[in-house]
Short mmCIF file of C-alpha atoms in Angstrom, two decimals:
data_model
loop_
_atom_site.label_atom_id
_atom_site.label_comp_id
_atom_site.label_asym_id
_atom_site.label_seq_id
_atom_site.Cartn_x
_atom_site.Cartn_y
_atom_site.Cartn_z
CA MET A 1 -60.47 -77.11 -25.11
CA SER A 2 -58.54 -76.39 -28.35
CA ILE A 3 -54.97 -75.16 -28.24
CA ASP A 4 -52.48 -73.94 -30.81
CA ILE A 5 -48.97 -75.12 -30.09
CA SER A 6 -47.39 -73.53 -33.14
CA THR A 7 -45.42 -70.34 -33.68
CA PRO A 8 -46.51 -68.34 -36.75
CA GLY A 9 -44.01 -67.89 -39.53
CA VAL A 10 -41.00 -69.56 -37.90
CA ASP A 11 -39.70 -73.10 -37.83
CA ALA A 12 -39.94 -73.72 -34.08
CA VAL A 13 -37.06 -76.22 -34.08
CA ALA A 14 -34.50 -74.62 -36.34
CA GLY A 15 -35.65 -70.98 -36.19
CA ARG A 16 -35.12 -70.69 -39.94
CA SER A 17 -37.33 -69.04 -42.53
CA ARG A 18 -39.02 -71.30 -45.06
CA SER A 19 -39.23 -71.37 -48.83
CA LEU A 20 -42.48 -71.61 -50.83
CA MET A 21 -44.16 -75.06 -50.76
CA ALA A 22 -41.34 -76.59 -48.74
CA ASP A 23 -41.29 -78.11 -45.24
CA PRO A 24 -43.41 -75.79 -43.04
CA GLY A 25 -41.32 -76.75 -40.01
CA SER A 26 -42.60 -78.07 -36.71
CA ALA A 27 -45.01 -75.11 -36.49
CA GLY A 28 -46.85 -76.28 -39.58
CA ARG A 29 -47.50 -72.68 -40.61
CA PHE A 30 -48.05 -71.25 -44.09
CA GLY A 31 -47.86 -67.54 -43.40
CA GLN A 32 -50.71 -66.77 -41.01
CA PHE A 33 -52.45 -70.08 -41.81
CA GLY A 34 -52.07 -73.73 -40.80
CA GLY A 35 -50.99 -74.73 -37.30
CA ARG A 36 -52.54 -77.28 -34.98
CA TYR A 37 -55.82 -76.45 -33.22
CA VAL A 38 -56.91 -79.71 -31.63
CA PRO A 39 -58.19 -81.05 -28.29
CA GLU A 40 -55.41 -81.80 -25.82
CA SER A 41 -56.14 -85.52 -26.19
CA LEU A 42 -55.07 -85.37 -29.87
CA VAL A 43 -51.82 -83.44 -29.42
CA PRO A 44 -49.71 -86.57 -28.71
CA ALA A 45 -51.21 -88.32 -31.76
CA CYS A 46 -50.38 -85.36 -34.04
CA GLU A 47 -46.87 -85.15 -32.63
CA GLN A 48 -46.37 -88.90 -33.07
CA LEU A 49 -47.62 -88.66 -36.65
CA GLU A 50 -45.31 -85.73 -37.47
CA ALA A 51 -42.32 -87.61 -36.04
CA GLY A 52 -43.31 -90.78 -37.90
CA PHE A 53 -43.76 -88.95 -41.20
CA ARG A 54 -40.47 -87.05 -40.87
CA GLU A 55 -38.63 -90.30 -40.18
CA ALA A 56 -40.32 -92.18 -43.03
CA TRP A 57 -39.95 -89.35 -45.55
CA ALA A 58 -36.20 -89.22 -44.83
CA ASP A 59 -35.91 -93.01 -45.25
CA PRO A 60 -34.93 -94.02 -48.81
CA ALA A 61 -36.47 -97.47 -48.25
CA PHE A 62 -39.90 -95.97 -47.45
CA ARG A 63 -39.72 -93.58 -50.40
CA SER A 64 -38.68 -96.32 -52.83
CA GLY A 65 -41.36 -98.67 -51.47
CA LEU A 66 -44.05 -96.02 -52.00
CA ALA A 67 -42.75 -95.25 -55.49
CA ARG A 68 -42.82 -98.95 -56.36
CA THR A 69 -46.39 -99.32 -55.06
CA LEU A 70 -47.53 -96.26 -56.99
CA SER A 71 -45.97 -97.69 -60.15
CA LEU A 72 -46.95 -101.37 -59.92
CA TYR A 73 -50.32 -101.00 -58.15
CA ALA A 74 -51.68 -97.50 -58.75
CA GLY A 75 -50.60 -97.21 -62.39
CA ARG A 76 -48.22 -94.26 -62.20
CA PRO A 77 -47.10 -92.31 -64.06
CA THR A 78 -50.46 -91.15 -65.38
CA PRO A 79 -50.21 -89.57 -68.86
CA VAL A 80 -50.59 -85.98 -69.99
CA THR A 81 -53.11 -86.01 -72.85
CA PRO A 82 -53.27 -83.22 -75.48
CA THR A 83 -56.86 -82.33 -76.38
CA LEU A 84 -56.90 -81.85 -80.16
CA ARG A 85 -60.52 -80.97 -80.99
CA LEU A 86 -61.21 -78.94 -77.87
CA SER A 87 -57.95 -77.01 -78.19
CA ALA A 88 -58.85 -76.11 -81.78
CA GLU A 89 -62.27 -74.88 -80.69
CA LEU A 90 -60.90 -72.82 -77.79
CA GLY A 91 -57.85 -71.37 -79.53
CA VAL A 92 -55.59 -72.46 -76.67
CA THR A 93 -53.43 -75.55 -76.29
CA LEU A 94 -55.12 -77.59 -73.56
CA LEU A 95 -53.35 -80.52 -71.92
CA LEU A 96 -54.91 -82.83 -69.32
CA LYS A 97 -52.99 -84.50 -66.50
CA ARG A 98 -54.95 -87.75 -66.32
CA GLU A 99 -55.39 -88.63 -62.64
CA ASP A 100 -58.70 -90.18 -63.70
CA LEU A 101 -56.61 -93.05 -65.06
CA ALA A 102 -54.98 -93.85 -61.71
CA HIS A 103 -56.24 -96.95 -59.84
CA THR A 104 -59.62 -96.26 -58.16
CA GLY A 105 -60.21 -93.43 -60.64
CA SER A 106 -58.76 -90.38 -58.96
CA HIS A 107 -55.64 -88.73 -57.54
CA LYS A 108 -56.77 -89.74 -54.04
CA ILE A 109 -54.93 -93.07 -54.29
CA ASN A 110 -51.50 -91.32 -54.20
CA ASN A 111 -52.08 -89.82 -50.77
CA VAL A 112 -53.88 -92.80 -49.31
CA LEU A 113 -51.23 -95.33 -50.27
CA GLY A 114 -48.64 -93.06 -48.66
CA GLN A 115 -50.64 -92.70 -45.45
CA ALA A 116 -51.56 -96.39 -45.31
CA LEU A 117 -47.92 -97.45 -45.68
CA LEU A 118 -47.01 -94.92 -42.98
CA ALA A 119 -49.75 -96.21 -40.68
CA LYS A 120 -48.51 -99.77 -41.12
CA ARG A 121 -44.95 -98.63 -40.37
CA MET A 122 -46.20 -96.94 -37.19
CA GLY A 123 -47.98 -100.07 -36.00
CA LYS A 124 -51.55 -98.88 -36.56
CA VAL A 125 -54.18 -101.51 -37.44
CA ARG A 126 -57.16 -99.31 -38.38
CA LEU A 127 -57.67 -96.60 -41.01
CA LEU A 128 -60.25 -93.92 -40.31
CA ALA A 129 -61.39 -91.69 -43.16
CA GLU A 130 -64.02 -89.16 -44.14
CA THR A 131 -65.29 -88.66 -47.65
CA GLY A 132 -67.55 -86.40 -49.68
CA ALA A 133 -67.61 -87.60 -53.28
CA GLY A 134 -66.53 -91.04 -52.14
CA GLN A 135 -63.26 -91.09 -54.08
CA HIS A 136 -61.16 -90.73 -50.92
CA GLY A 137 -63.29 -93.35 -49.22
CA VAL A 138 -62.82 -95.80 -52.08
CA ALA A 139 -59.07 -95.12 -52.12
CA SER A 140 -58.87 -95.65 -48.33
CA ALA A 141 -60.83 -98.90 -48.52
CA THR A 142 -58.58 -100.05 -51.36
CA ALA A 143 -55.34 -99.31 -49.49
CA ALA A 144 -56.69 -100.92 -46.32
CA ALA A 145 -57.57 -104.09 -48.24
CA LEU A 146 -54.13 -104.14 -49.85
CA LEU A 147 -52.31 -103.80 -46.53
CA GLY A 148 -54.66 -105.81 -44.30
CA LEU A 149 -55.99 -102.89 -42.25
CA GLU A 150 -59.50 -102.35 -40.89
CA CYS A 151 -61.20 -99.39 -42.58
CA VAL A 152 -64.03 -97.17 -41.33
CA VAL A 153 -65.32 -94.31 -43.51
CA PHE A 154 -67.59 -91.49 -42.30
CA MET A 155 -69.85 -89.99 -44.96
CA GLY A 156 -72.69 -87.47 -44.82
CA GLN A 157 -76.12 -88.96 -45.52
CA ARG A 158 -76.70 -86.44 -48.35
CA ASP A 159 -73.43 -87.49 -49.99
CA ILE A 160 -74.33 -91.18 -49.56
CA GLU A 161 -77.47 -90.51 -51.57
CA ARG A 162 -75.50 -88.59 -54.25
CA GLN A 163 -72.70 -91.16 -54.46
CA GLU A 164 -74.43 -94.51 -54.12
CA LEU A 165 -72.01 -96.29 -56.46
CA ASN A 166 -68.96 -95.29 -54.44
CA VAL A 167 -70.64 -96.39 -51.20
CA PHE A 168 -71.13 -99.83 -52.74
CA ARG A 169 -67.50 -99.89 -53.89
CA MET A 170 -66.27 -99.11 -50.36
CA GLN A 171 -68.43 -101.85 -48.88
CA LEU A 172 -67.31 -104.30 -51.58
CA LEU A 173 -63.71 -103.59 -50.54
CA GLY A 174 -64.53 -104.48 -46.94
CA ALA A 175 -64.89 -101.00 -45.41
CA THR A 176 -67.57 -99.97 -42.94
CA VAL A 177 -69.40 -96.84 -44.13
CA VAL A 178 -70.87 -94.81 -41.27
CA PRO A 179 -73.63 -92.37 -42.29
CA VAL A 180 -73.55 -88.91 -40.69
CA HIS A 181 -76.95 -87.30 -40.13
CA SER A 182 -75.88 -84.09 -38.38
CA GLY A 183 -75.63 -80.58 -39.86
CA SER A 184 -75.80 -80.34 -43.63
CA ARG A 185 -75.06 -84.12 -43.89
CA THR A 186 -72.05 -83.46 -46.15
CA LEU A 187 -68.25 -83.53 -45.99
CA LYS A 188 -67.92 -80.95 -43.18
CA ASP A 189 -70.07 -83.06 -40.89
CA ALA A 190 -68.26 -86.27 -41.88
CA CYS A 191 -64.97 -84.59 -40.89
CA ASN A 192 -66.44 -83.67 -37.48
CA GLU A 193 -67.49 -87.24 -36.77
CA ALA A 194 -64.21 -88.74 -38.02
CA LEU A 195 -62.19 -86.49 -35.70
CA ARG A 196 -64.44 -87.41 -32.74
CA ASN A 197 -63.96 -91.10 -33.48
CA TRP A 198 -60.18 -90.65 -33.77
CA VAL A 199 -60.05 -89.15 -30.27
CA SER A 200 -61.70 -92.26 -28.82
CA GLN A 201 -59.47 -94.82 -30.57
CA VAL A 202 -56.24 -93.00 -31.24
CA ASP A 203 -53.82 -95.72 -30.08
CA GLU A 204 -54.61 -98.24 -32.82
CA THR A 205 -56.10 -95.89 -35.43
CA HIS A 206 -54.57 -93.69 -38.12
CA TYR A 207 -56.81 -90.85 -39.26
CA CYS A 208 -56.34 -90.82 -43.03
CA ALA A 209 -57.15 -87.24 -44.04
CA GLY A 210 -58.29 -86.88 -47.63
CA SER A 211 -57.00 -83.42 -48.42
CA VAL A 212 -54.49 -80.73 -47.51
CA MET A 213 -56.40 -79.70 -44.43
CA GLY A 214 -56.58 -80.65 -40.77
CA PRO A 215 -54.03 -80.08 -38.01
CA HIS A 216 -50.29 -80.14 -38.73
CA PRO A 217 -48.75 -82.30 -40.19
CA TYR A 218 -51.71 -83.22 -42.47
CA PRO A 219 -51.65 -80.25 -44.92
CA TRP A 220 -47.91 -80.69 -45.46
CA MET A 221 -47.92 -84.50 -45.47
CA VAL A 222 -50.81 -84.82 -47.93
CA ARG A 223 -49.22 -82.23 -50.24
CA GLU A 224 -45.99 -84.23 -50.23
CA PHE A 225 -47.84 -87.47 -51.06
CA GLN A 226 -49.58 -85.64 -53.94
CA ARG A 227 -46.43 -83.86 -55.15
CA VAL A 228 -45.92 -86.76 -57.58
CA VAL A 229 -48.74 -85.31 -59.74
CA GLY A 230 -46.98 -82.00 -60.34
CA GLU A 231 -43.50 -83.43 -60.70
CA GLU A 232 -44.67 -85.93 -63.32
CA ALA A 233 -46.65 -83.25 -65.14
CA ARG A 234 -43.72 -80.84 -65.25
CA GLU A 235 -41.47 -83.51 -66.74
CA GLN A 236 -44.15 -84.57 -69.24
CA CYS A 237 -44.84 -80.96 -70.28
CA ALA A 238 -41.12 -80.45 -70.82
CA ALA A 239 -41.20 -83.33 -73.32
CA LEU A 240 -44.41 -82.19 -75.07
CA LEU A 241 -44.18 -78.40 -75.24
CA PRO A 242 -41.61 -76.43 -77.29
CA GLN A 243 -41.36 -73.85 -74.50
CA GLY A 244 -41.02 -76.61 -71.91
CA GLN A 245 -43.80 -75.55 -69.54
CA PRO A 246 -47.42 -74.41 -69.76
CA ASP A 247 -48.38 -70.75 -69.39
CA VAL A 248 -51.17 -71.63 -66.95
CA VAL A 249 -51.67 -74.56 -64.57
CA VAL A 250 -55.27 -75.12 -63.46
CA ALA A 251 -56.85 -77.47 -60.90
CA CYS A 252 -60.15 -77.64 -59.03
CA ILE A 253 -60.19 -76.79 -55.33
CA GLY A 254 -62.23 -78.17 -52.46
CA GLY A 255 -59.78 -78.84 -49.66
CA GLY A 256 -57.22 -78.63 -52.44
CA SER A 257 -55.11 -81.81 -52.51
CA ASN A 258 -54.87 -82.31 -56.26
CA ALA A 259 -54.15 -78.60 -56.74
CA ALA A 260 -51.47 -78.62 -54.04
CA GLY A 261 -49.75 -81.61 -55.61
CA THR A 262 -49.96 -80.08 -59.06
CA PHE A 263 -48.83 -76.61 -57.97
CA ALA A 264 -45.86 -78.10 -56.08
CA GLY A 265 -44.42 -79.17 -59.42
CA PHE A 266 -44.72 -75.70 -60.96
CA VAL A 267 -44.50 -73.22 -58.08
CA ASP A 268 -40.90 -72.35 -58.92
CA THR A 269 -41.63 -71.80 -62.65
CA ASN A 270 -43.20 -68.82 -64.40
CA ALA A 271 -46.52 -70.62 -64.90
CA ARG A 272 -49.68 -68.96 -63.55
CA LEU A 273 -51.31 -71.14 -60.90
CA VAL A 274 -55.12 -71.16 -60.89
CA GLY A 275 -57.26 -73.05 -58.36
CA VAL A 276 -60.95 -73.08 -59.26
CA GLU A 277 -63.51 -73.14 -56.45
CA ALA A 278 -67.23 -73.86 -56.52
CA ALA A 279 -69.18 -70.58 -56.47
CA GLY A 280 -71.15 -71.79 -53.46
CA GLY A 281 -68.04 -72.89 -51.58
CA ALA A 282 -65.53 -70.19 -52.48
CA ALA A 283 -63.57 -70.00 -49.23
CA ILE A 284 -60.82 -67.80 -50.71
CA SER A 285 -62.96 -65.07 -52.24
CA SER A 286 -65.93 -65.22 -49.83
CA GLY A 287 -64.37 -66.54 -46.63
CA ALA A 288 -62.37 -64.98 -43.81
CA PRO A 289 -59.56 -66.25 -41.56
CA GLY A 290 -60.87 -68.72 -39.00
CA VAL A 291 -60.36 -72.16 -37.48
CA LEU A 292 -62.01 -75.32 -38.80
CA HIS A 293 -61.22 -79.01 -38.23
CA GLY A 294 -57.94 -78.32 -36.46
CA TYR A 295 -56.32 -75.74 -38.76
CA ARG A 296 -56.48 -72.01 -39.49
CA SER A 297 -57.39 -70.96 -43.01
CA ARG A 298 -60.02 -69.02 -44.89
CA VAL A 299 -63.47 -70.40 -44.11
CA LEU A 300 -67.05 -69.45 -44.87
CA GLN A 301 -68.46 -67.94 -41.69
CA ASP A 302 -70.93 -65.34 -40.45
CA GLU A 303 -70.12 -62.18 -38.48
CA ASN A 304 -70.12 -64.23 -35.26
CA GLY A 305 -67.62 -66.78 -36.58
CA GLN A 306 -70.24 -69.50 -37.09
CA ILE A 307 -69.37 -71.78 -40.01
CA LEU A 308 -71.69 -71.38 -42.98
CA GLU A 309 -72.85 -74.24 -45.17
CA ALA A 310 -71.17 -74.52 -48.55
CA HIS A 311 -72.92 -75.58 -51.72
CA SER A 312 -71.57 -77.33 -54.78
CA ILE A 313 -73.02 -79.67 -57.34
CA SER A 314 -70.00 -81.88 -56.63
CA ALA A 315 -69.89 -83.59 -53.24
CA GLY A 316 -66.08 -83.35 -53.16
CA LEU A 317 -66.14 -79.52 -53.24
CA ASP A 318 -69.07 -79.07 -50.86
CA TYR A 319 -66.82 -77.82 -48.05
CA PRO A 320 -66.68 -74.40 -46.29
CA GLY A 321 -62.88 -74.23 -45.93
CA ILE A 322 -59.72 -74.59 -47.97
CA GLY A 323 -56.27 -76.00 -47.28
CA PRO A 324 -54.14 -73.44 -45.39
CA GLU A 325 -51.31 -73.46 -47.92
CA HIS A 326 -53.75 -72.34 -50.62
CA ALA A 327 -54.89 -69.46 -48.39
CA HIS A 328 -51.25 -68.48 -48.07
CA LEU A 329 -50.56 -68.75 -51.81
CA ALA A 330 -53.55 -66.46 -52.38
CA ASP A 331 -52.32 -64.01 -49.73
CA ILE A 332 -48.91 -63.63 -51.34
CA GLY A 333 -50.33 -63.54 -54.88
CA ARG A 334 -48.60 -66.67 -56.16
CA ALA A 335 -51.88 -68.41 -57.03
CA GLU A 336 -55.34 -67.14 -57.95
CA TYR A 337 -58.66 -68.67 -57.00
CA PRO A 338 -61.66 -67.82 -59.21
CA SER A 339 -64.96 -69.68 -58.97
CA VAL A 340 -67.45 -71.20 -61.42
CA THR A 341 -71.14 -72.05 -61.19
CA ASP A 342 -72.83 -75.44 -61.20
CA GLU A 343 -74.24 -74.70 -64.67
CA GLU A 344 -70.78 -73.99 -66.06
CA VAL A 345 -69.53 -77.25 -64.54
CA VAL A 346 -72.21 -79.41 -66.17
CA ALA A 347 -71.55 -77.69 -69.51
CA ALA A 348 -67.84 -78.46 -69.14
CA VAL A 349 -68.52 -82.16 -68.49
CA LEU A 350 -70.62 -82.37 -71.65
CA ARG A 351 -68.19 -80.47 -73.84
CA LEU A 352 -65.16 -82.54 -72.85
CA ALA A 353 -67.11 -85.76 -73.28
CA ARG A 354 -68.31 -84.82 -76.76
CA THR A 355 -65.04 -83.40 -78.10
CA GLU A 356 -62.47 -85.70 -76.49
CA GLY A 357 -64.36 -88.82 -75.35
CA ILE A 358 -63.43 -88.25 -71.71
CA VAL A 359 -66.04 -88.07 -68.93
CA SER A 360 -64.57 -86.12 -66.04
CA ALA A 361 -65.70 -85.99 -62.44
CA LEU A 362 -67.84 -82.99 -61.54
CA GLU A 363 -65.02 -81.83 -59.27
CA SER A 364 -62.45 -81.81 -62.09
CA ALA A 365 -64.91 -80.09 -64.42
CA HIS A 366 -64.62 -76.94 -62.29
CA ALA A 367 -61.10 -76.44 -63.64
CA LEU A 368 -62.27 -77.12 -67.18
CA ALA A 369 -65.21 -74.74 -66.79
CA TRP A 370 -62.86 -71.86 -65.97
CA VAL A 371 -60.79 -72.60 -69.09
CA LEU A 372 -63.92 -72.76 -71.28
CA ARG A 373 -65.18 -69.45 -69.87
CA GLU A 374 -61.92 -67.53 -70.12
CA ALA A 375 -60.35 -68.90 -73.34
CA GLY A 376 -59.86 -66.06 -75.81
CA THR A 377 -60.29 -63.35 -73.16
CA PRO A 378 -57.51 -61.28 -71.51
CA GLN A 379 -57.63 -63.82 -68.65
CA LEU A 380 -56.58 -66.59 -71.03
CA PRO A 381 -55.45 -65.17 -74.36
CA THR A 382 -55.57 -67.12 -77.61
CA ASP A 383 -52.47 -69.28 -78.16
CA SER A 384 -51.96 -69.79 -74.42
CA THR A 385 -50.83 -73.20 -73.27
CA VAL A 386 -52.87 -74.60 -70.36
CA LEU A 387 -52.45 -77.70 -68.20
CA VAL A 388 -55.53 -78.90 -66.34
CA THR A 389 -55.31 -81.66 -63.77
CA LEU A 390 -58.23 -83.99 -64.37
CA SER A 391 -58.44 -85.17 -60.77
CA GLY A 392 -61.00 -87.95 -61.25
CA ARG A 393 -63.29 -89.80 -63.61
CA GLY A 394 -67.00 -89.19 -63.85
CA ASP A 395 -68.51 -92.66 -63.49
CA LYS A 396 -69.52 -91.88 -59.91
CA ASP A 397 -71.50 -88.84 -61.08
CA ALA A 398 -73.50 -90.62 -63.80
CA ALA A 399 -76.66 -91.07 -61.72
CA GLN A 400 -76.56 -87.42 -60.64
CA LEU A 401 -76.13 -86.27 -64.24
CA VAL A 402 -79.06 -88.38 -65.37
CA GLU A 403 -81.27 -86.33 -63.04
CA LEU A 404 -79.76 -83.04 -64.19
CA LEU A 405 -79.81 -83.48 -67.97
#
């Protein structure tokens, strides 16, 4: 049995309305989306996690400890890099927020270090994670090793085959990688198995969600742990750009964690916010409201509400849903969510590599592909200033690219 204990649109404790990308209140609602749709056996765990996160996030010692770990261990702040040759070719000023330079090679480490420190504070001894591209799995294994926690990572068999290098990295770090053979054998199925495992071992285990999805408080908590990306970028853009902020802020979207963190830094500016989905997994433009993995958002489904399989060249975006806050931002028109094809993504990887000497992850290349397609058009006029969050590095995708090129 799944139940929803939230009240749409209202903070159930204080009864107050909420501002954009702020605390969604105890209801965990973003407009009509979000909430907590979980088996009764998981309700206490979600409530305990929300209470633990609220307490920790209000504790200056926890916040300063996380900031210190991000600085001394994860390599923050990551730089914003101007692209000189590519900008000249495109006729727009393109800046890259370099999450590929963070420890473990992606933005995932920000969220995972936050959750691992929280788990330790709450007395948990085991981290449970799911992963698609493997970046979240590697980050979880890394944080678990750092803090002396057991780590188990669920991963679809198809993704294991696509991301062999990251599987080895997880195992090298001491994690147990559990292959998932059900369904499409991708991220959606790994999420299913991780949630089932959490139910059976909830007392000692923290479920370390990899994106801004799942039951409340995960979408809010993960966005807060990733907010550092947008806040850094806004400050760095203020120092680099004469006008102080970019015209357009772009990030790729699967579940949407790097985009949520980036957008959080710019949502109260005049910058356009653009989240770029995979054409085969475009939950915003092709999906409809529904419930998946404990939250309500836009999901790919048939007329009977059965979840459809998503497709993307990148394992990290091969997911039929999207974080509920993104669905809300789309609903109210604050952010837009176009899509790009696999072919455009591969072309974007090659062009960035050959003009700037940077090999991006296939996931990140979705954001770049939209910029390459729209530069010089009314969508992205010449002389625009664009910030793209480069969410991860492309080493993990090298074997896949060898087969494609």
